[in-house]
Short mmCIF file of C-alpha atoms (C1' of nucleotides) in Angstrom, two decimals:
data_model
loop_
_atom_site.label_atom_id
_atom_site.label_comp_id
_atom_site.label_asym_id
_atom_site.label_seq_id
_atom_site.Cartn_x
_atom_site.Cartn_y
_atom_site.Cartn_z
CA UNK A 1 -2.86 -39.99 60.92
CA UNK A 2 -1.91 -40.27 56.82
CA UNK A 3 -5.20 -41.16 54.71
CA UNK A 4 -5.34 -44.74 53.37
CA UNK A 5 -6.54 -44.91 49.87
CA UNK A 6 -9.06 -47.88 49.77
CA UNK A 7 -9.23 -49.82 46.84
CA UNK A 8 -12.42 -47.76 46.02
CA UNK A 9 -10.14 -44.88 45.77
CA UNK A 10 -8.05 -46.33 43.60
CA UNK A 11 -10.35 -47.32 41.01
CA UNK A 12 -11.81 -43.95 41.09
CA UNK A 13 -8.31 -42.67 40.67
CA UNK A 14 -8.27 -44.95 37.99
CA UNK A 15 -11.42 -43.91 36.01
CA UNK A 16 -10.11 -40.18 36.06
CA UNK A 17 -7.21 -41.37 34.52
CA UNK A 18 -8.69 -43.56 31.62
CA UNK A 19 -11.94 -41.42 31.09
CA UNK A 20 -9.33 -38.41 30.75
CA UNK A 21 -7.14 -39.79 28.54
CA UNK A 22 -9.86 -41.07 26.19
CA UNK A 23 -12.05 -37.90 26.21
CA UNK A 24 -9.44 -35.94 25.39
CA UNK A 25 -8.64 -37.91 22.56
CA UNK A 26 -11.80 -38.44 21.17
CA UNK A 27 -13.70 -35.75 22.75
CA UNK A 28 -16.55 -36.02 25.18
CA UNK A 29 -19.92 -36.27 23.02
CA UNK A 30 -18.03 -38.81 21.31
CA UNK A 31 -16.93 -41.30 24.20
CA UNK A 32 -19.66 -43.75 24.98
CA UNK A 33 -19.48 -44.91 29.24
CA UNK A 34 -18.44 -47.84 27.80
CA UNK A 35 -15.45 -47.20 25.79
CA UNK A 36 -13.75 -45.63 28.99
CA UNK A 37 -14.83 -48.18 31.40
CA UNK A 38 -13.23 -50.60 28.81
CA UNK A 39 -9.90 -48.45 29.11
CA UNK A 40 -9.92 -48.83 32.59
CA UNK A 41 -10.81 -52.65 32.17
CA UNK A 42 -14.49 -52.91 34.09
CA UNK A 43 -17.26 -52.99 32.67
CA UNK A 44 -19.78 -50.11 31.74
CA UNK A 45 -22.19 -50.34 34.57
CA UNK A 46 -19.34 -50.12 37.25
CA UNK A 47 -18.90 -46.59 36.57
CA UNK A 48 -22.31 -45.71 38.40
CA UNK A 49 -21.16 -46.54 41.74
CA UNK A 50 -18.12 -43.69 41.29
CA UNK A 51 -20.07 -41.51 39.73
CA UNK A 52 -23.59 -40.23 39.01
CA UNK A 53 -23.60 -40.38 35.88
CA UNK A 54 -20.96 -39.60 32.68
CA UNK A 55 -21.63 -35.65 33.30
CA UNK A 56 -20.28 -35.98 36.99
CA UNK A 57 -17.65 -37.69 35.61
CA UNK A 58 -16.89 -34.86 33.65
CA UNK A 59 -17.13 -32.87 36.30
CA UNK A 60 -14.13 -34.70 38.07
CA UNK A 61 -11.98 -35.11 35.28
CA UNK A 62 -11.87 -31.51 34.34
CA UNK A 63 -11.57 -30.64 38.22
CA UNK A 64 -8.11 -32.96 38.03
CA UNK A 65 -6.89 -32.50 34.97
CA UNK A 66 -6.79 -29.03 35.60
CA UNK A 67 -5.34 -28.94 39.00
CA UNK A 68 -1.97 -30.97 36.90
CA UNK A 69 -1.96 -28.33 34.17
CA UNK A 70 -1.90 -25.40 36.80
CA UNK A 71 0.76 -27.19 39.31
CA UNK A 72 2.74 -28.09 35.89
CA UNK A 73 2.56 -24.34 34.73
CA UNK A 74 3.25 -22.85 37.23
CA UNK A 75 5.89 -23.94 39.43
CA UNK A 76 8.04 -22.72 41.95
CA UNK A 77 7.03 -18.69 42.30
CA UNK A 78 10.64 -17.26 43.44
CA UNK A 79 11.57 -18.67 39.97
CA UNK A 80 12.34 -15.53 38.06
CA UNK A 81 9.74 -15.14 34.24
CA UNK A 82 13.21 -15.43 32.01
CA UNK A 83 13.71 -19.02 33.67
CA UNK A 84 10.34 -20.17 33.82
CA UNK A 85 8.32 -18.99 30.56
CA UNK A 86 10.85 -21.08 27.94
CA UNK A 87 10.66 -23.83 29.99
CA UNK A 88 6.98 -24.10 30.13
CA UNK A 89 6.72 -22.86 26.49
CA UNK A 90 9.13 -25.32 25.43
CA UNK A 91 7.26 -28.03 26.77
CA UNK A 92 3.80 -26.49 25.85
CA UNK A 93 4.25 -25.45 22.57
CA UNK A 94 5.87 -28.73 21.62
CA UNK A 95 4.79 -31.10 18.64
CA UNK A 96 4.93 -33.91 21.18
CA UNK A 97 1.52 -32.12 22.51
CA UNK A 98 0.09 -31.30 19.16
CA UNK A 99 0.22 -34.89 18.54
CA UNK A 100 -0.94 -36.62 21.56
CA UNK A 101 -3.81 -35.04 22.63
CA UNK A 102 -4.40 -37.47 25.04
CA UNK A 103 -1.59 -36.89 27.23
CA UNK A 104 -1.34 -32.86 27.24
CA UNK A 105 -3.64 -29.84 28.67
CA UNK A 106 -7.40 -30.51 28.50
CA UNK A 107 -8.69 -26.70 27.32
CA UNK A 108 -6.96 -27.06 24.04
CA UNK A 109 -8.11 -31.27 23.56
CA UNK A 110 -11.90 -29.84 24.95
CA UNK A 111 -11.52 -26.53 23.66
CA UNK A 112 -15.52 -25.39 22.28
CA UNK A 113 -16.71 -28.35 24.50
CA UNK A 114 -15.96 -26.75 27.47
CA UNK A 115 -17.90 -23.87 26.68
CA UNK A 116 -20.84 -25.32 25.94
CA UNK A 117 -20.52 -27.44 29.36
CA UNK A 118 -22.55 -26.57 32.48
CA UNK A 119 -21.77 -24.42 35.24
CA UNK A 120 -20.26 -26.66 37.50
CA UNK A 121 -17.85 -27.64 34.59
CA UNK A 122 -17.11 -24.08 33.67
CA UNK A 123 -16.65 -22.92 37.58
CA UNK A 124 -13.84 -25.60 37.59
CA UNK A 125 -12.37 -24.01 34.49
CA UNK A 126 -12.77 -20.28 35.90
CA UNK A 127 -11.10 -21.48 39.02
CA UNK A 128 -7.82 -22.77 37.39
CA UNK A 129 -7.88 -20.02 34.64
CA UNK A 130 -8.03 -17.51 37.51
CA UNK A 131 -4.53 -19.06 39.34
CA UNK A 132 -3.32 -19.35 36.29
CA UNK A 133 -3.58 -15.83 35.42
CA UNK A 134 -2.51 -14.95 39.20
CA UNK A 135 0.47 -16.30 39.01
CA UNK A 136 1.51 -15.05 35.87
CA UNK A 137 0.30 -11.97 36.03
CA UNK A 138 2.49 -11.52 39.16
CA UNK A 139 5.20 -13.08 37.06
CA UNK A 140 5.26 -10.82 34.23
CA UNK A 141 4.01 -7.68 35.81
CA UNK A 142 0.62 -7.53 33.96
CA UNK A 143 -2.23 -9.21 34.28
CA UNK A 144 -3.29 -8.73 30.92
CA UNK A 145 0.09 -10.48 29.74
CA UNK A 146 -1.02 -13.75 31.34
CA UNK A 147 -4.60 -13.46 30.13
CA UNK A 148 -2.29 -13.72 26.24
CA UNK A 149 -0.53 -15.72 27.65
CA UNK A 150 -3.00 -18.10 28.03
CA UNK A 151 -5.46 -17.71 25.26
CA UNK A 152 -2.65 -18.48 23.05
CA UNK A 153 -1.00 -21.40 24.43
CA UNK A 154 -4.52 -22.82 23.99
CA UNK A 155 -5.45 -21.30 20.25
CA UNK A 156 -1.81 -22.52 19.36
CA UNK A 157 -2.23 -26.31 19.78
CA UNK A 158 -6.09 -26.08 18.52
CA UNK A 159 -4.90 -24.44 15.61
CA UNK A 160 -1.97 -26.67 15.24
CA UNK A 161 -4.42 -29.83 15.33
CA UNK A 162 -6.50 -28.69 12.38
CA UNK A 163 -3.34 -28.65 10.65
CA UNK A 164 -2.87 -31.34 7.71
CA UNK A 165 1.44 -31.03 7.69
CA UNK A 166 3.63 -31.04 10.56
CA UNK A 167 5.37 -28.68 8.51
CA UNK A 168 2.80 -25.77 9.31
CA UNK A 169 2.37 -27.47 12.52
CA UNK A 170 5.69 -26.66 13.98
CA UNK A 171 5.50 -22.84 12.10
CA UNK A 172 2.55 -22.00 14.10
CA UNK A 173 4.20 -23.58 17.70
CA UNK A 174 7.64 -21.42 16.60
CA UNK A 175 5.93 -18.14 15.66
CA UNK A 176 3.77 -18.12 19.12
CA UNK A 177 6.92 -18.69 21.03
CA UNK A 178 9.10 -16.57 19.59
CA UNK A 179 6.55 -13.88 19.83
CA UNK A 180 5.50 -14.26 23.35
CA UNK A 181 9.42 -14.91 24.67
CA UNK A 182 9.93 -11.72 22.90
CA UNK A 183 7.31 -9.33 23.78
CA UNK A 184 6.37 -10.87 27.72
CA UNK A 185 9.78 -10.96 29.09
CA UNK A 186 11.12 -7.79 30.50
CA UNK A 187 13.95 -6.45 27.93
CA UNK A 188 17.80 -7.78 29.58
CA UNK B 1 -24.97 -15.90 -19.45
CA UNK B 2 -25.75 -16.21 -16.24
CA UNK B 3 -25.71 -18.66 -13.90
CA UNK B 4 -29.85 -18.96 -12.88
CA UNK B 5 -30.14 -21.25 -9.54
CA UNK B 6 -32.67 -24.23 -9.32
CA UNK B 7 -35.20 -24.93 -6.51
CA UNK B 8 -32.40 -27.29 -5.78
CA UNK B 9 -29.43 -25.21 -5.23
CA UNK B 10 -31.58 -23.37 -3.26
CA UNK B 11 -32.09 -26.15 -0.65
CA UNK B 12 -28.56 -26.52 -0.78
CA UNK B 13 -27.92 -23.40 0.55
CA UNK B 14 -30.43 -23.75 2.98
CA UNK B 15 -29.20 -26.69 4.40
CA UNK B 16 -25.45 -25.33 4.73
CA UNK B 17 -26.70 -22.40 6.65
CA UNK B 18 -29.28 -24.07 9.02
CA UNK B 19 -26.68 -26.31 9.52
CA UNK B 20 -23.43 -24.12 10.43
CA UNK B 21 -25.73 -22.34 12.71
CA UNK B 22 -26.49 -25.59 14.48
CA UNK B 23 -23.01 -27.17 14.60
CA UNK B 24 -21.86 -23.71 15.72
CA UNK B 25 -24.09 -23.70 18.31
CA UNK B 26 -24.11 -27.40 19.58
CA UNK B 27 -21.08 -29.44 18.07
CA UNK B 28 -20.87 -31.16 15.46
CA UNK B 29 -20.96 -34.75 17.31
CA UNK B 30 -23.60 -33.25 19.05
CA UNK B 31 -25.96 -32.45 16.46
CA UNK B 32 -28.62 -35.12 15.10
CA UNK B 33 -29.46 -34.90 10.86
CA UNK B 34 -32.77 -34.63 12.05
CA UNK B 35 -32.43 -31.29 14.05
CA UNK B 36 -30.32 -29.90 11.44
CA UNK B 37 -33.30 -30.81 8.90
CA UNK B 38 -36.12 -29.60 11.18
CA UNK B 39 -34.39 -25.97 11.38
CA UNK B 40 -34.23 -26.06 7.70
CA UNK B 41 -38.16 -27.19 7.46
CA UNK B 42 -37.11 -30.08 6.42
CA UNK B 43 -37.73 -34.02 6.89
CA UNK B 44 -34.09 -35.68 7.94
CA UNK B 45 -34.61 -38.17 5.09
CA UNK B 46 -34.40 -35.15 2.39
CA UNK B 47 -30.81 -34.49 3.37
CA UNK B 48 -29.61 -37.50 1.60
CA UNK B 49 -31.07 -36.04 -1.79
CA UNK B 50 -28.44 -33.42 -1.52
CA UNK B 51 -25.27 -34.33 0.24
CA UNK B 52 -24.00 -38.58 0.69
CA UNK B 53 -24.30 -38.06 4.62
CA UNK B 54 -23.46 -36.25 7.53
CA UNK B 55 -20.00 -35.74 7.31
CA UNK B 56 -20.51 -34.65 3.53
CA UNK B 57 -22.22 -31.95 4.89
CA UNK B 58 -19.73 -30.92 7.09
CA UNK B 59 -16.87 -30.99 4.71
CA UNK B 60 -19.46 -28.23 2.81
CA UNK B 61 -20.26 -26.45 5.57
CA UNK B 62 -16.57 -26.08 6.71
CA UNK B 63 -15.81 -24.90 3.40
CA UNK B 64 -18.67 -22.08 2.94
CA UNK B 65 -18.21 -21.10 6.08
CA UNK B 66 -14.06 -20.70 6.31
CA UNK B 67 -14.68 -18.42 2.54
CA UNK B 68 -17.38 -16.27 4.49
CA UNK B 69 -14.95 -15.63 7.10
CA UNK B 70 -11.86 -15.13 5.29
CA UNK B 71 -13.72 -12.76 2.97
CA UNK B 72 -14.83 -10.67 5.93
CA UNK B 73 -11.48 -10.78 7.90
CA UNK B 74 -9.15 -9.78 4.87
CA UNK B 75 -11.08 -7.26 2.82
CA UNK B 76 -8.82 -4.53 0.43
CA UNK B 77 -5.41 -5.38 0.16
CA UNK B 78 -4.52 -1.69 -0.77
CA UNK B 79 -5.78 -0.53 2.89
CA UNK B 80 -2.98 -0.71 5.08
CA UNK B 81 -2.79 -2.72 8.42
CA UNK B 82 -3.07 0.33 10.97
CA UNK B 83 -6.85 0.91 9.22
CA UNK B 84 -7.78 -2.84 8.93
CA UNK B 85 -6.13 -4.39 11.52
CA UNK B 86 -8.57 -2.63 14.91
CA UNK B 87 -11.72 -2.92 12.21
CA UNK B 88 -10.90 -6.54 12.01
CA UNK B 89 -10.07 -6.97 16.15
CA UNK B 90 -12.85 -5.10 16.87
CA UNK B 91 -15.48 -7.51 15.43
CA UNK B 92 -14.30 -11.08 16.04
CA UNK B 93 -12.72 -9.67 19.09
CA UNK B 94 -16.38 -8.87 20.74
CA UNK B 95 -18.50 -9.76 23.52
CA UNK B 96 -21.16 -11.09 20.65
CA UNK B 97 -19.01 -13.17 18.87
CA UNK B 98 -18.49 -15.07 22.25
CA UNK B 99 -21.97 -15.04 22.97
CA UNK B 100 -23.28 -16.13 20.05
CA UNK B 101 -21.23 -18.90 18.17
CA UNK B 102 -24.13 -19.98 15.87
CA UNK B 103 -23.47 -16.18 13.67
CA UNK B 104 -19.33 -16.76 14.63
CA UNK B 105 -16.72 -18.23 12.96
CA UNK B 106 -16.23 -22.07 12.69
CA UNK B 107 -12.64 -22.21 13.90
CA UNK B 108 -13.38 -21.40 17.88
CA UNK B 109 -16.82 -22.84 17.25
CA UNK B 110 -15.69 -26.47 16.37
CA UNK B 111 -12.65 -25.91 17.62
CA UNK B 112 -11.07 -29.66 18.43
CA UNK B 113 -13.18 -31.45 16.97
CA UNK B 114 -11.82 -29.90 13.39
CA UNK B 115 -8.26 -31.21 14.85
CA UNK B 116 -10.40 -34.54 14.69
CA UNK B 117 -12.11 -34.69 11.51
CA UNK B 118 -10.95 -36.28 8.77
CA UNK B 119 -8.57 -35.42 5.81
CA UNK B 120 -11.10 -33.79 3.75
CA UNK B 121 -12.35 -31.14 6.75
CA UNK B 122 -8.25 -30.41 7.58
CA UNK B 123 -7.61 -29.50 3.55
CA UNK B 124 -10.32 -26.88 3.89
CA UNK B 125 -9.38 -25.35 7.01
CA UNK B 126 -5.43 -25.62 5.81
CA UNK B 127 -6.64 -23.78 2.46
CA UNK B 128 -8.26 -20.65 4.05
CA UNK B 129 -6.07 -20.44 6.83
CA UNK B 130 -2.89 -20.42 4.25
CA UNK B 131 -5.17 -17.84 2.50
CA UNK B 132 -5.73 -15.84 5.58
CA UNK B 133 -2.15 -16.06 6.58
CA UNK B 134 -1.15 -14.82 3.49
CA UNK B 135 -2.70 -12.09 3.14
CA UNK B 136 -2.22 -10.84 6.87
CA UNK B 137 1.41 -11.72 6.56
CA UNK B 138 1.79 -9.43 3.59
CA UNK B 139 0.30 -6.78 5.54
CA UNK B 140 1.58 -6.68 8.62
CA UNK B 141 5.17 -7.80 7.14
CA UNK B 142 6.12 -10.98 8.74
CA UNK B 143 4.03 -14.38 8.22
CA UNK B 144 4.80 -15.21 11.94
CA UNK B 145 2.87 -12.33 12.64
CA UNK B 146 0.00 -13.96 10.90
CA UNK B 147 0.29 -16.60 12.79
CA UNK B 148 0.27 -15.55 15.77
CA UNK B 149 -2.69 -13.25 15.00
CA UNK B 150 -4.86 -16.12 13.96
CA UNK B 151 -3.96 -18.81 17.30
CA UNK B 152 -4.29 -15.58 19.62
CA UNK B 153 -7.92 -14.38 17.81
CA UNK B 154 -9.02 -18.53 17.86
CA UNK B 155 -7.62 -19.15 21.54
CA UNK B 156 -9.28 -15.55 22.87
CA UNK B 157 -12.81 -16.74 21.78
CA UNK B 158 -12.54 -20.22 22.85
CA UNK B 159 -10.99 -19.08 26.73
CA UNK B 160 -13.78 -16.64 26.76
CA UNK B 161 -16.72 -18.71 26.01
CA UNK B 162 -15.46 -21.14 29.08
CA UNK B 163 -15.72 -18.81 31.55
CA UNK B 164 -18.44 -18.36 33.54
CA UNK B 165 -18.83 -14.67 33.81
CA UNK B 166 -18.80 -11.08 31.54
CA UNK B 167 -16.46 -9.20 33.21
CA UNK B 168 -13.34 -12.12 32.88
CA UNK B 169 -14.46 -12.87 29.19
CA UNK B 170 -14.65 -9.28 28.71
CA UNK B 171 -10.96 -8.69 30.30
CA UNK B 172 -9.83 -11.67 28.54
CA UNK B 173 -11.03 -9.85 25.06
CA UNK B 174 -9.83 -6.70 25.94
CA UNK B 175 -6.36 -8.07 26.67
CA UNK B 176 -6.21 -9.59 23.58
CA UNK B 177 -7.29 -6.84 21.60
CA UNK B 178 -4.88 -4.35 23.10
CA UNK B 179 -1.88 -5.98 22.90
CA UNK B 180 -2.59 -7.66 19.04
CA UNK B 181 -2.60 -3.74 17.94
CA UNK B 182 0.49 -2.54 19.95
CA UNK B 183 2.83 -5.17 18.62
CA UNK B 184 2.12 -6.38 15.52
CA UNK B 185 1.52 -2.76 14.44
CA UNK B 186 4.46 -0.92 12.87
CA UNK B 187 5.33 2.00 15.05
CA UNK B 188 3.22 5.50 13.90
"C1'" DG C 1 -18.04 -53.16 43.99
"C1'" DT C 2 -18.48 -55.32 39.81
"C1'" DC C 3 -20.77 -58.14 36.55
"C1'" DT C 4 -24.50 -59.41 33.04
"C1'" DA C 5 -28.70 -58.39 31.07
"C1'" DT C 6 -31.74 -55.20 29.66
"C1'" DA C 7 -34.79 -51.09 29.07
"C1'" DC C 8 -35.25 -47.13 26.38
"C1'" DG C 9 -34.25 -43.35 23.50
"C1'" DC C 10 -31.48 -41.28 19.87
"C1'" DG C 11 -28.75 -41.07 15.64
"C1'" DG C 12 -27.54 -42.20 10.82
"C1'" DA C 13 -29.13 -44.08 6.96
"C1'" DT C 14 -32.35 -46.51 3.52
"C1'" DA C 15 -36.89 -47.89 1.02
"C1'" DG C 16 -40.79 -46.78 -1.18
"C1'" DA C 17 -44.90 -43.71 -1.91
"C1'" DC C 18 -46.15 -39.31 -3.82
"C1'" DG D 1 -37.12 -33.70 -4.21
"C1'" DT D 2 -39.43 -34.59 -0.12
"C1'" DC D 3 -42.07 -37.27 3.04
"C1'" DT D 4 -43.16 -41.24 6.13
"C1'" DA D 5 -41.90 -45.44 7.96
"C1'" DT D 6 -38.46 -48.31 9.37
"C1'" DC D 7 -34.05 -50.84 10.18
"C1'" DC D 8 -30.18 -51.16 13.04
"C1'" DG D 9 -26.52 -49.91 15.96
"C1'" DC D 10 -24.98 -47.19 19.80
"C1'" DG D 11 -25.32 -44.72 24.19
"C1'" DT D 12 -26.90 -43.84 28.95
"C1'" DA D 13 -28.65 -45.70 32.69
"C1'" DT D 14 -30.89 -49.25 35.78
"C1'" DA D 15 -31.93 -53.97 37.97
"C1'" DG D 16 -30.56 -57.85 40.02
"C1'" DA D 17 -27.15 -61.68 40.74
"C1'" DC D 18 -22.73 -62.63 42.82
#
DNA sequence: GTCTATACGCGGATAGAC
DNA sequence: GTCTATCCGCGTATAGAC
């Protein structure tokens, strides 16, 4: 028998959505209950019978968010590395996600948050990380090419962000893919 | 003649230090005046005597910092890249630097929230990281190599200091490290 | 389940004494 | 220049009505 999302379900479905989008444009110290709750069009004491409390909602956010990031980023795995890495670079490394934080990858938009979160928060992180770098790894024949793989998709749209001209912007997305199309795929 | 400092400059000092080591360690948003002023030994009123208000302060504090680090991470120009370049890795490459952010550099530290501040904060951290690229693009011969040198170093130390245990921040470092100094290196 | 009202603490900033 | 006291707004969370 399928499951039948209740309308509880939905609203939490909801909340993840909202509270995402506005932490990661804000960042998380910085968005009051209220401001997502207003985003999601209840009011700021609903959130406390979906959640615990604005941590546990963190919690679940980061737990989603991620799970997107990894299915986007990783795809099919009988795709061959020359197919899939400058398609996922293309759309990673894009100004489109420099500029709206809100709808792209939540490491970069969290970035030093995240580290200074609590376990829970940071197992949820070392779980995607760790598919992420399995699937890669396997991918590009070295698991120590995913692990750069990874650290600088991230550092590439922080860096990007603390950027005053699009101009340097887009030379900092350019330089990290040319560099990593170059030196990760297997010479033709 | 030369420049004698006041009781007041002093202070100054005092207060950018106490407070890079507290933003480094907690965030920026995170951080009260009044726990920045307590580590100095100070009341949070006296902070107003020597900068308009918080985000004064940070717009100093992003600026003394990003010199400090630029200063340590260029050094000699006359010292070619092959004797610099594993020096430099080697220290903001390392398990302390992701273990302790408060004596790190800003850029992983603050991370996204720097991609949030305001026009005044970007300038500064566009200014030393033009520096920095600069310089590291003159050495190493290409300014995309610069580039990519500075979103992989940022991006390592940010990835590491999510996860959750040694060994993967470790590997994550290590990875890093390796493959920074057989690429952008010129062949012996 | 969601709303309104509210308790309670914290954060940034100012005023005035020393 | 620094301290103490204080204002005021915001943020998290809870209580109780519907």
């Amino acid at each position: 028998m399928r499951y039948s999302p209740s309308r509880k379900e939905d609203t939490r479905q909801l909340l993840l959505e909202a509270g995402a989008a506005e932490i990661k444009r804000h960042g998380f110290a910085a968005t009051g209950v209220d401001r997502i709750m207003q985003a999601a069009g209840l009011s700021g004491g609903a959130l406390y019978a979906h959640f615990s409390g604005k941590n546990a909602l963190l919690v679940a956010i980061v737990a989603a968010e991620l799970e997107k990031s990894v299915r986007l980023l990783t795809g099919k795995p009988e795709e061959s590395a020359a197919e899939a890495l400058p398609r996922c670079l293309d759309r990673y490394l894009s100004l489109e996600h420099v500029q709206q934080p809100e709808r792209g990858c939540i490491l970069p938009a969290l970035a030093a948050e995240l580290g200074r979160a609590d376990a829970e928060v940071k197992a949820e992180v070392s779980k995607a990380t760790r598919e992420f770098v399995a699937f890669w790894g396997a991918k590009l024949g070295k698991r120590e090419a995913a692990e750069l793989l990874l650290s600088q998709c991230v550092g590439a749209i922080v860096m990007a962000r603390m950027m005053d001209d699009e101009a340097r912007q887009q030379s900092l997305l350019d330089a990290s893919k040319a560099f990593l199309l170059k030196q990760l795929l297997p010479v033709q």
